[in-house]
Tab-separated table of C-alpha atoms in Angstrom:
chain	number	residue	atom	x	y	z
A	28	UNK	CA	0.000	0.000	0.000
A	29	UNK	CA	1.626	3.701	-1.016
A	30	UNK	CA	2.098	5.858	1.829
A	31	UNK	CA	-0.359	8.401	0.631
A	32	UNK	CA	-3.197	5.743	0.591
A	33	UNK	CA	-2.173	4.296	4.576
A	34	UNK	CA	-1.933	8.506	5.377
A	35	UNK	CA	-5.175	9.162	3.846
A	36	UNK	CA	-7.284	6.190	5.586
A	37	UNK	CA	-5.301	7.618	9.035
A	38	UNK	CA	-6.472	10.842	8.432
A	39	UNK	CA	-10.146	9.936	7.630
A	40	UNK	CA	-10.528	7.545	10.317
A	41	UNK	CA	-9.118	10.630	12.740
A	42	UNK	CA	-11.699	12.901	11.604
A	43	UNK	CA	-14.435	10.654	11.967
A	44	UNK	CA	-13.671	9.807	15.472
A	45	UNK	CA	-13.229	13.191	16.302
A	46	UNK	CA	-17.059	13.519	14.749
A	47	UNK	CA	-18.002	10.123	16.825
A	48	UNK	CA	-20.607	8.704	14.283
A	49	UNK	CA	-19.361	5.090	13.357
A	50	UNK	CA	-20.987	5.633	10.013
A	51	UNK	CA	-18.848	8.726	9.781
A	52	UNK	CA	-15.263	7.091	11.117
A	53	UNK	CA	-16.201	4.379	8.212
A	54	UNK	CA	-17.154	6.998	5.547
A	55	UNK	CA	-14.156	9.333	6.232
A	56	UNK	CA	-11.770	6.113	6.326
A	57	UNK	CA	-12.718	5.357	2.242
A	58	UNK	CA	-12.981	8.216	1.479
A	59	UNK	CA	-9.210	9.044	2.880
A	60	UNK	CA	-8.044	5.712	1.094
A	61	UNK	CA	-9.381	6.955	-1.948
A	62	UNK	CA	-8.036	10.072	-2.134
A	63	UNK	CA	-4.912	8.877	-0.711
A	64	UNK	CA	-4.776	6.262	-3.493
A	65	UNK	CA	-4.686	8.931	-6.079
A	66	UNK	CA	-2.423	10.640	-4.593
A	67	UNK	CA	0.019	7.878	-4.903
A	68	UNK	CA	-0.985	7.390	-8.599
A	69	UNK	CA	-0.237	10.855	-9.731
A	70	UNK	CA	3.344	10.973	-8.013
A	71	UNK	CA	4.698	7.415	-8.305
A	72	UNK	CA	7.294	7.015	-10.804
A	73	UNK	CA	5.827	6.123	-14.445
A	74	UNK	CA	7.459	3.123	-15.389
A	75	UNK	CA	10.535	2.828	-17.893
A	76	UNK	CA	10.433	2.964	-21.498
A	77	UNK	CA	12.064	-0.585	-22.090
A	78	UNK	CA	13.533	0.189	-25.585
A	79	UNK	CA	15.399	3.379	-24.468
A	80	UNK	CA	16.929	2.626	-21.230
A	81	UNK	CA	17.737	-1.253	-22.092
A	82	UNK	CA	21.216	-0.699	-22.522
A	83	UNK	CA	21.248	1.477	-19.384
A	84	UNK	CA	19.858	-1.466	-17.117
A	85	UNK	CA	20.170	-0.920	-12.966
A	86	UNK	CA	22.868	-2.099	-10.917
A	87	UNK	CA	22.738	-5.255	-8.832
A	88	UNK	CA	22.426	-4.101	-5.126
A	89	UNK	CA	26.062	-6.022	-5.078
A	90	UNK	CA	27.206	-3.007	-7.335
A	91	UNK	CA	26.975	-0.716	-4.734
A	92	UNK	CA	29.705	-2.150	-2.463
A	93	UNK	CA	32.691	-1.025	-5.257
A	94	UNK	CA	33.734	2.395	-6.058
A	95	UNK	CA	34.396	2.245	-9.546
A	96	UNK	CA	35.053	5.497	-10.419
A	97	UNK	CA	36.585	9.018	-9.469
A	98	UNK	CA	32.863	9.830	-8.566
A	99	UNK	CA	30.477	7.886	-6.564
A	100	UNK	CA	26.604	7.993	-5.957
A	101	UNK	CA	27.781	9.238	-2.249
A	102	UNK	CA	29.945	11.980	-3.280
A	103	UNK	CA	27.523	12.897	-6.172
A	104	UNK	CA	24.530	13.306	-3.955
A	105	UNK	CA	26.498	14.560	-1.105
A	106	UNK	CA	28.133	17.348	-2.731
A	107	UNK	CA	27.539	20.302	-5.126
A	108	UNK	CA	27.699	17.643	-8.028
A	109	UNK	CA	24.640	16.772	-7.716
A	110	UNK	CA	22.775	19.710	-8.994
A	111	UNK	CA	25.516	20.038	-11.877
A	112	UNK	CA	24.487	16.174	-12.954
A	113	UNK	CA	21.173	16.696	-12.438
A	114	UNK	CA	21.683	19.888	-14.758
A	115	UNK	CA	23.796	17.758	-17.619
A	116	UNK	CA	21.068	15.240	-17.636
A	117	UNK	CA	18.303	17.305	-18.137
A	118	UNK	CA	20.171	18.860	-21.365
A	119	UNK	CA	21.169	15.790	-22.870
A	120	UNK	CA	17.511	14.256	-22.758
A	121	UNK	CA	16.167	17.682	-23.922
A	122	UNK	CA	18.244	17.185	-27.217
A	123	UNK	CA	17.434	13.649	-27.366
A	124	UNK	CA	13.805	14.403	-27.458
A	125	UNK	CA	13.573	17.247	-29.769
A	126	UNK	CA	12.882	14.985	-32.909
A	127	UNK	CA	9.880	13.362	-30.760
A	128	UNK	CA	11.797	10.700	-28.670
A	129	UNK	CA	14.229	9.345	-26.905
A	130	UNK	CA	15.201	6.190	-28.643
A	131	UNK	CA	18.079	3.909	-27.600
A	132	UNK	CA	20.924	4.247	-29.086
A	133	UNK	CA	20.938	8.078	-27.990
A	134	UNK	CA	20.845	6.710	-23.855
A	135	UNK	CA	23.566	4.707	-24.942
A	136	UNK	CA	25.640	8.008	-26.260
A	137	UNK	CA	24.692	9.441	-23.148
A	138	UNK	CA	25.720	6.856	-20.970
A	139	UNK	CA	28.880	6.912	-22.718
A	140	UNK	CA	29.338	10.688	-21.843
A	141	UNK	CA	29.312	9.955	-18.419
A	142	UNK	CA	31.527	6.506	-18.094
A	143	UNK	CA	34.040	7.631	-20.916
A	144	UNK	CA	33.911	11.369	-20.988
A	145	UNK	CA	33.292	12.611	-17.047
A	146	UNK	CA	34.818	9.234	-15.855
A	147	UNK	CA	31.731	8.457	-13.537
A	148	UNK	CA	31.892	5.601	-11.650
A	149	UNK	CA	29.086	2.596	-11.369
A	150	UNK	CA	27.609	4.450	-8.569
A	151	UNK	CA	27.299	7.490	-10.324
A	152	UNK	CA	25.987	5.922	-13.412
A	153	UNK	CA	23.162	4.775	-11.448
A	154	UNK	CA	22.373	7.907	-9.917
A	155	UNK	CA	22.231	9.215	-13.976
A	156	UNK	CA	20.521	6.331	-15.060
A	157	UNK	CA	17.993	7.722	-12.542
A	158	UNK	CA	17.559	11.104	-13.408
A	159	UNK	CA	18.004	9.561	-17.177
A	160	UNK	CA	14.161	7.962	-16.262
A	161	UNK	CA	12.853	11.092	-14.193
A	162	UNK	CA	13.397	13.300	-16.986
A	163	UNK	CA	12.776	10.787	-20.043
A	164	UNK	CA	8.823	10.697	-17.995
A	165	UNK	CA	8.727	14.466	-16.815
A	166	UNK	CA	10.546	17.039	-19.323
A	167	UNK	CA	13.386	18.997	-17.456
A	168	UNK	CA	13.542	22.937	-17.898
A	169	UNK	CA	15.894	23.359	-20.209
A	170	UNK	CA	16.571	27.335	-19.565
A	171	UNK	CA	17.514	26.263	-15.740
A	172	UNK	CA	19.339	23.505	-16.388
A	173	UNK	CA	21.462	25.195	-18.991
A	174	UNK	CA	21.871	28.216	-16.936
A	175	UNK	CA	23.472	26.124	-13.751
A	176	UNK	CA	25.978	24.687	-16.489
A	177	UNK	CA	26.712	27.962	-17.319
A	178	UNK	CA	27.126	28.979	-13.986
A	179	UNK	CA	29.352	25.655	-12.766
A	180	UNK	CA	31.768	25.322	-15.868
A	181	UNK	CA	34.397	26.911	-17.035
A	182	UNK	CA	34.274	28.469	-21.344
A	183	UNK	CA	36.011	25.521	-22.719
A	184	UNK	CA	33.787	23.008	-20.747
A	185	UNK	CA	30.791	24.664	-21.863
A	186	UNK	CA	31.612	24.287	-25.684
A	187	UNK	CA	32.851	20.708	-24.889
A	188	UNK	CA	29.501	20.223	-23.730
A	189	UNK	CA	27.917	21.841	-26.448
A	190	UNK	CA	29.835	19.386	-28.903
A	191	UNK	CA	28.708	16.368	-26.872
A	192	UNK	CA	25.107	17.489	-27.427
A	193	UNK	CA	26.239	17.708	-31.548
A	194	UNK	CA	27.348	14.483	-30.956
A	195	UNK	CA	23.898	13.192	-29.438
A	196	UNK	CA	21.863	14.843	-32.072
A	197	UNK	CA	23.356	12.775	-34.665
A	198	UNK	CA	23.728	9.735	-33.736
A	199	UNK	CA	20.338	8.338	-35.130
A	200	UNK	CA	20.835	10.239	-38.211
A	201	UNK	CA	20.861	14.066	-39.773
A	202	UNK	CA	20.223	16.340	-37.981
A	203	UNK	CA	16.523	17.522	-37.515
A	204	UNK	CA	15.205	21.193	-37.305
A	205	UNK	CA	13.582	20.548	-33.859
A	206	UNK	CA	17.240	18.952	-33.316
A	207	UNK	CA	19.427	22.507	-34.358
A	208	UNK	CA	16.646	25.079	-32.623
A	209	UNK	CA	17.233	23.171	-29.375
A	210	UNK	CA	20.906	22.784	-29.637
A	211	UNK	CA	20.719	27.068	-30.843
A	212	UNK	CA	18.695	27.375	-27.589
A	213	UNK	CA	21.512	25.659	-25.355
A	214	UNK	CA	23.966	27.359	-26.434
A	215	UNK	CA	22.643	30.821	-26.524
A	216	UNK	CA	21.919	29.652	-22.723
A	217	UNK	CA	24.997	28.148	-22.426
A	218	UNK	CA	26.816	31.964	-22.710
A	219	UNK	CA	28.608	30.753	-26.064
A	220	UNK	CA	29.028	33.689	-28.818
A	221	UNK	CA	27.335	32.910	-32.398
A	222	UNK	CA	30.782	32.124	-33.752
A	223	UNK	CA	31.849	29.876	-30.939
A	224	UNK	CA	28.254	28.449	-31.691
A	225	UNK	CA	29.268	28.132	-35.409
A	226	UNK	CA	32.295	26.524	-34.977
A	227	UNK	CA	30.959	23.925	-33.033
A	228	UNK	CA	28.797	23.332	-35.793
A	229	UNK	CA	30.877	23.170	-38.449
A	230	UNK	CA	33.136	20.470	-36.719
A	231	UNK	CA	30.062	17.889	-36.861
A	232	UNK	CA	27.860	19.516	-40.046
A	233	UNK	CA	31.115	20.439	-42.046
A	234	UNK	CA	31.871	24.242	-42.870
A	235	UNK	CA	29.185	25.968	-44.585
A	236	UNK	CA	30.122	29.257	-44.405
A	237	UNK	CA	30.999	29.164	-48.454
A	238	UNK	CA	27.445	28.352	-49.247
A	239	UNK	CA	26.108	31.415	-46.822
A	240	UNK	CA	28.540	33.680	-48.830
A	241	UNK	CA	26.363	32.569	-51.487
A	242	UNK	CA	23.146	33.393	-50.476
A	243	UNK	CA	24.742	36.634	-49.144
A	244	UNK	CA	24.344	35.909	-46.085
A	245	UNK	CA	26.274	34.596	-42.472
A	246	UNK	CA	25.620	31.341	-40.767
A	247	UNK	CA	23.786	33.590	-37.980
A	248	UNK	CA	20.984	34.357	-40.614
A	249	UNK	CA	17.276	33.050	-39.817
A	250	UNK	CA	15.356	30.597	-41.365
A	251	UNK	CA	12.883	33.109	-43.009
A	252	UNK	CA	16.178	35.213	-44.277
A	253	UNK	CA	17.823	31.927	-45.929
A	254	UNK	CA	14.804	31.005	-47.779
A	255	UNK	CA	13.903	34.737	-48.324
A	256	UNK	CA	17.829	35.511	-49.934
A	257	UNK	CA	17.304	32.339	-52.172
A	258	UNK	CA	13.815	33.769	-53.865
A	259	UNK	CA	15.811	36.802	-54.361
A	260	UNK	CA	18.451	35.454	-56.263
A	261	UNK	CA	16.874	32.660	-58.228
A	262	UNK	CA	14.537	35.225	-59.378
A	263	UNK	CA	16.833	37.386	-60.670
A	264	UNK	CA	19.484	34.956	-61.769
A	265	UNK	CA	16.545	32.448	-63.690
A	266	UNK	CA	17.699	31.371	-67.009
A	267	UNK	CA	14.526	32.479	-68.433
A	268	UNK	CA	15.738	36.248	-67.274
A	269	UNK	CA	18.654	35.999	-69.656
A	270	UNK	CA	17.313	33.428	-72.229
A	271	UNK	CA	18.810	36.628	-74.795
A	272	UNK	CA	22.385	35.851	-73.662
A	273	UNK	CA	24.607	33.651	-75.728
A	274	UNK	CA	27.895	31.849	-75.478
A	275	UNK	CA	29.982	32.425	-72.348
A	276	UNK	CA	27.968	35.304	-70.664
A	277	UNK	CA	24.844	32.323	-70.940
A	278	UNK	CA	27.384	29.901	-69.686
A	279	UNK	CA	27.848	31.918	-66.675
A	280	UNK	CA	24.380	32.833	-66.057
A	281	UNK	CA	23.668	29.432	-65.650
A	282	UNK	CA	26.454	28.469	-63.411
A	283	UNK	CA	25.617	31.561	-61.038
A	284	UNK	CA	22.025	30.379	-60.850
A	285	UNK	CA	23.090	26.391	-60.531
A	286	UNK	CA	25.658	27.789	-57.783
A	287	UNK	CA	23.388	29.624	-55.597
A	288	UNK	CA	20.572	26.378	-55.756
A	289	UNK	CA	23.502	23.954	-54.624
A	290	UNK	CA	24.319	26.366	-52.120
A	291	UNK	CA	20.689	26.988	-50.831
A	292	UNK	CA	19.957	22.826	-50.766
A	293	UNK	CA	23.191	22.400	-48.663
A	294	UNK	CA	21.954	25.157	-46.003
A	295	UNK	CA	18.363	23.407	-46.350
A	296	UNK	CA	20.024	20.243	-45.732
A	297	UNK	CA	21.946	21.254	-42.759
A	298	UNK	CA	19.007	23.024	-41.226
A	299	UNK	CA	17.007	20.386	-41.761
A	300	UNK	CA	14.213	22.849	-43.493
């Protein structure tokens, strides 16, 4: 029976004895298990999703007599580290959800953030694999988590963690629209500069600075001003607009207008618009 269910009955039963009707002692006493019960069904923990957290499973009890790692469940709870994990976690499963889900191979990258990357222990695993679940079932605010990361770790941690978070995005694929607003989000939040932002990007979606050139445009422009810079010049540079050329000034004609299309489906493509 869930404590909320044995308090409500208690608390029922109390009231109708202070009201002395038996009827009333028996009345109160559902009624508090009732309510009680619901409270217990609206704040228990929703159970697992099986595919994503498989290859995150929990430790044996046994697990928690060895101190595998540099950090421990103890000292992670214990100390100021908590709220910092708590913090990463919450970021990594926001980006993990933005294209609609967590799936499994993305708790896997995660997991491997924290064992390989941060050198976490199996303690300290399970405390992630924990807040991994809490967050998977209840979504996280990303502005607060993002802003305790900012306010815990040093510049070149902050882009490191911005990279992981590239890294997480694309591991079941391309990277989604949903995917690059949320990762634009966290590290706007994260106190990273547009560039620093676009550098980190180019790493994992290759340099596309070229194709902005283009368009006439920087890799800080919006969505609206890519699409609305391509309509400009694919108006003006359409073959039927210089269908009187001839020879070499045709020749390049064409080429501009071919040139600012490839340039335009690469920025689409990297966007995922």
């Amino acid at each position: 029976m869930g404590q909320g269910k044995v308090l409500g009955v208690m608390l029922g039963l109390m009231v109708g004895l202070l009201i002395g009707n038996p009827w009333a002692i028996i009345l109160l006493g559902v009624v508090g298990g009732i309510a009680g019960y619901r409270f217990d069904e609206m704040h228990s923990l929703p159970s697992e999703s099986p595919d994503a957290l498989a290859d995150f499973p929990p430790l044996e009890p046994s697990a928690f007599a060895t101190r595998g790692g540099p950090r421990d469940a103890a000292s992670v709870q214990e100390e100021s580290d908590a709220h910092l994990t708590r913090s990463l976690c919450a970021l990594f499963v926001e980006v993990a959800r933005a294209d609609g889900e967590v799936r499994r191979e993305e708790v896997r990258e995660i997991r491997r953030y924290f064992e390989e990357t941060l050198k976490y222990g199996p303690d300290s695993l399970e405390f992630v694999r924990g807040r991994l679940k809490d967050f998977i079932s209840h979504p996280p605010d990303l502005d607060d988590a993002a802003a305790a990361c900012q306010e815990a770790l040093p510049a070149l941690e902050r882009r490191r963690l911005l990279e992981a978070l590239y890294e997480l995005s694309l591991v079941d694929g391309a990277l989604q629209r949903s995917e690059r607003e949320v990762l634009g989000r966290v590290g706007g939040a994260l106190g990273l500069s547009d560039a620093e932002q676009q550098a980190v990007a180019s790493i994992h979606l290759g340099d596309a600075s070229m194709h902005y050139e283009v368009l006439g445009l920087t890799a800080a422009a919006s969505d609206s001003d890519v699409k609305r810079a391509f309509r400009r010049l694919a108006a003006e540079l359409h073959p039927d607009k210089h269908a009187h050329l001839s020879g070499e000034d045709a020749d390049e004609a064409a080429r501009q207008f071919q040139e600012v299309r490839d340039a335009y489906e690469e920025i689409r493509r990297l966007r995922g618009l």
